[in-house]
Amino acid sequence: MTYTESSATSETPAAVASAVLDAIEALPDAFNMGQWVALPGILRLAPEETPARGSQLCAAAWAAHLTGWTLVSLPYEDWVTCTDADGDECEALTSVYAERSGERRLIRDVATEALGLRPHETLWYESAPAALKQLHEIAGRSPSPRPAGRTGDAEPA
């Protein structure tokens, strides 16, 4: 199954994690834990669109994309709703975010909710192997024997 055949919208965290893993396996060159999202030549990636060649999505961006959010990568910063470490809503300036029905949220917050994590639980700042391991655990799947995508160990920008 390719990720385009899978719809994780309104699914369980395990189904979302499984869809993210399917997407990463289908498009390994589009997986990069070194940045949230990079969309060469475009500003938005709608949920039904396949990332273009050269696009880069971290695990959180894949989770947001596959749960019906448009990924936005702007050349300037804009205000979005975010969740702080205590779980309270706040506002933040960012140039990359997820957008749906007029709502703008940080990619990490959309993915945290979709994957059933608590605000202090993240895999967003991990290496690619660590993020993939956690996704496999959430999905209840055995890890793939081959590495996928770029292994950017840096915190997503």
Short mmCIF file of C-alpha atoms in Angstrom, two decimals:
data_model
loop_
_atom_site.label_atom_id
_atom_site.label_comp_id
_atom_site.label_asym_id
_atom_site.label_seq_id
_atom_site.Cartn_x
_atom_site.Cartn_y
_atom_site.Cartn_z
CA MET A 1 0.00 0.00 0.00
CA THR A 2 1.32 3.44 -0.84
CA TYR A 3 0.68 6.33 1.45
CA THR A 4 -1.69 7.94 -1.08
CA GLU A 5 -3.98 4.93 -0.74
CA SER A 6 -4.07 5.32 3.03
CA SER A 7 -6.22 7.85 4.84
CA ALA A 8 -5.41 8.48 8.46
CA THR A 9 -7.97 11.21 9.01
CA SER A 10 -9.94 10.59 12.24
CA GLU A 11 -8.09 7.34 12.84
CA THR A 12 -6.44 5.94 15.94
CA PRO A 13 -2.87 6.95 16.81
CA ALA A 14 -1.75 3.47 15.67
CA ALA A 15 -3.40 3.97 12.27
CA VAL A 16 -1.82 7.42 11.90
CA ALA A 17 1.63 6.09 12.83
CA SER A 18 1.17 3.22 10.39
CA ALA A 19 0.16 5.64 7.60
CA VAL A 20 3.23 7.80 8.34
CA LEU A 21 5.47 4.73 8.13
CA ASP A 22 3.82 3.72 4.83
CA ALA A 23 4.42 7.22 3.44
CA ILE A 24 8.06 7.22 4.52
CA GLU A 25 8.57 3.78 2.97
CA ALA A 26 6.87 4.91 -0.27
CA LEU A 27 8.82 8.19 -0.49
CA PRO A 28 11.99 7.75 1.56
CA ASP A 29 13.76 10.72 -0.06
CA ALA A 30 11.00 13.03 1.22
CA PHE A 31 11.66 12.10 4.87
CA ASN A 32 14.03 14.37 6.77
CA MET A 33 14.06 14.85 10.52
CA GLY A 34 16.36 17.86 10.11
CA GLN A 35 13.50 20.27 9.35
CA TRP A 36 9.74 20.46 9.77
CA VAL A 37 8.87 20.85 6.10
CA ALA A 38 10.46 22.18 2.92
CA LEU A 39 8.35 22.58 -0.20
CA PRO A 40 10.50 23.69 -3.14
CA GLY A 41 8.65 25.95 -5.56
CA ILE A 42 5.33 25.96 -3.67
CA LEU A 43 3.96 27.48 -0.47
CA ARG A 44 1.33 24.85 0.38
CA LEU A 45 0.94 21.07 0.16
CA ALA A 46 -2.70 20.00 0.33
CA PRO A 47 -3.55 16.65 1.98
CA GLU A 48 -4.48 15.01 -1.32
CA GLU A 49 -1.24 16.06 -3.03
CA THR A 50 1.91 13.97 -3.24
CA PRO A 51 5.03 15.86 -2.17
CA ALA A 52 6.98 17.04 -5.22
CA ARG A 53 10.55 15.94 -5.87
CA GLY A 54 12.85 17.71 -3.43
CA SER A 55 10.16 18.14 -0.76
CA GLN A 56 11.23 17.32 2.80
CA LEU A 57 8.82 16.34 5.59
CA CYS A 58 9.71 15.27 9.12
CA ALA A 59 7.60 12.64 10.89
CA ALA A 60 5.37 15.35 12.39
CA ALA A 61 4.75 16.93 8.99
CA TRP A 62 3.85 13.54 7.55
CA ALA A 63 1.38 12.98 10.41
CA ALA A 64 -0.26 16.38 9.82
CA HIS A 65 -0.33 15.89 6.04
CA LEU A 66 -1.91 12.44 6.31
CA THR A 67 -4.59 13.56 8.77
CA GLY A 68 -6.05 16.16 6.43
CA TRP A 69 -3.97 19.26 7.13
CA THR A 70 -2.39 21.44 4.47
CA LEU A 71 1.29 21.99 5.10
CA VAL A 72 2.39 25.61 4.71
CA SER A 73 5.96 26.84 4.19
CA LEU A 74 6.14 30.62 3.82
CA PRO A 75 9.08 32.93 3.16
CA TYR A 76 7.88 35.03 6.14
CA GLU A 77 6.47 34.36 9.62
CA ASP A 78 2.77 34.37 10.50
CA TRP A 79 0.82 33.87 13.75
CA VAL A 80 -0.49 30.39 14.56
CA THR A 81 -2.10 28.68 17.53
CA CYS A 82 0.18 26.44 19.54
CA THR A 83 0.17 24.41 22.74
CA ASP A 84 2.68 25.15 25.49
CA ALA A 85 4.38 22.60 27.77
CA ASP A 86 1.44 22.77 30.20
CA GLY A 87 -1.06 21.97 27.43
CA ASP A 88 -2.42 25.53 27.30
CA GLU A 89 -3.11 27.28 24.00
CA CYS A 90 -0.87 30.17 23.00
CA GLU A 91 0.19 32.05 19.86
CA ALA A 92 3.52 31.74 18.05
CA LEU A 93 5.22 33.26 15.01
CA THR A 94 6.41 30.68 12.48
CA SER A 95 6.92 30.29 8.75
CA VAL A 96 5.92 26.60 8.65
CA TYR A 97 2.62 25.28 10.00
CA ALA A 98 -0.44 23.14 9.32
CA GLU A 99 -3.72 24.69 8.18
CA ARG A 100 -7.26 23.30 7.95
CA SER A 101 -10.63 25.05 7.69
CA GLY A 102 -9.04 28.41 8.48
CA GLU A 103 -7.27 27.09 11.59
CA ARG A 104 -3.47 27.46 11.75
CA ARG A 105 -1.51 25.23 14.12
CA LEU A 106 2.08 24.27 14.70
CA ILE A 107 2.91 21.05 12.88
CA ARG A 108 4.21 19.49 16.09
CA ASP A 109 0.89 20.13 17.90
CA VAL A 110 -1.19 18.57 15.12
CA ALA A 111 1.07 15.52 15.07
CA THR A 112 1.18 15.23 18.87
CA GLU A 113 -2.62 15.00 18.93
CA ALA A 114 -2.86 12.67 15.92
CA LEU A 115 -0.34 10.26 17.42
CA GLY A 116 -1.90 10.32 20.88
CA LEU A 117 1.12 11.87 22.58
CA ARG A 118 1.12 14.24 25.55
CA PRO A 119 2.55 17.76 25.05
CA HIS A 120 5.82 16.79 26.75
CA GLU A 121 6.14 13.55 24.73
CA THR A 122 7.73 14.14 21.37
CA LEU A 123 9.66 12.42 18.68
CA TRP A 124 10.11 15.63 16.71
CA TYR A 125 13.56 16.46 18.04
CA GLU A 126 14.94 12.94 17.67
CA SER A 127 17.16 11.40 15.03
CA ALA A 128 15.43 9.67 12.13
CA PRO A 129 16.13 6.18 13.54
CA ALA A 130 14.73 7.15 16.95
CA ALA A 131 11.63 8.74 15.40
CA LEU A 132 11.03 5.69 13.22
CA LYS A 133 11.42 3.40 16.23
CA GLN A 134 8.80 5.38 18.15
CA LEU A 135 6.43 5.39 15.15
CA HIS A 136 6.80 1.61 14.90
CA GLU A 137 5.98 1.29 18.61
CA ILE A 138 2.87 3.49 18.26
CA ALA A 139 1.78 1.55 15.17
CA GLY A 140 2.47 -1.82 16.78
CA ARG A 141 4.67 -2.79 13.83
CA SER A 142 8.10 -4.38 13.64
CA PRO A 143 10.80 -2.01 12.37
CA SER A 144 11.81 -2.17 8.73
CA PRO A 145 15.22 -3.79 8.22
CA ARG A 146 16.44 -0.94 5.98
CA PRO A 147 16.77 2.74 6.91
CA ALA A 148 14.45 5.22 5.22
CA GLY A 149 15.09 8.77 4.11
CA ARG A 150 17.64 11.23 5.32
CA THR A 151 18.79 10.85 8.86
CA GLY A 152 19.03 14.51 9.82
CA ASP A 153 19.76 14.53 13.53
CA ALA A 154 19.24 18.24 13.94
CA GLU A 155 16.16 19.75 15.51
CA PRO A 156 13.61 20.67 12.80
CA ALA A 157 13.97 24.31 11.86
#
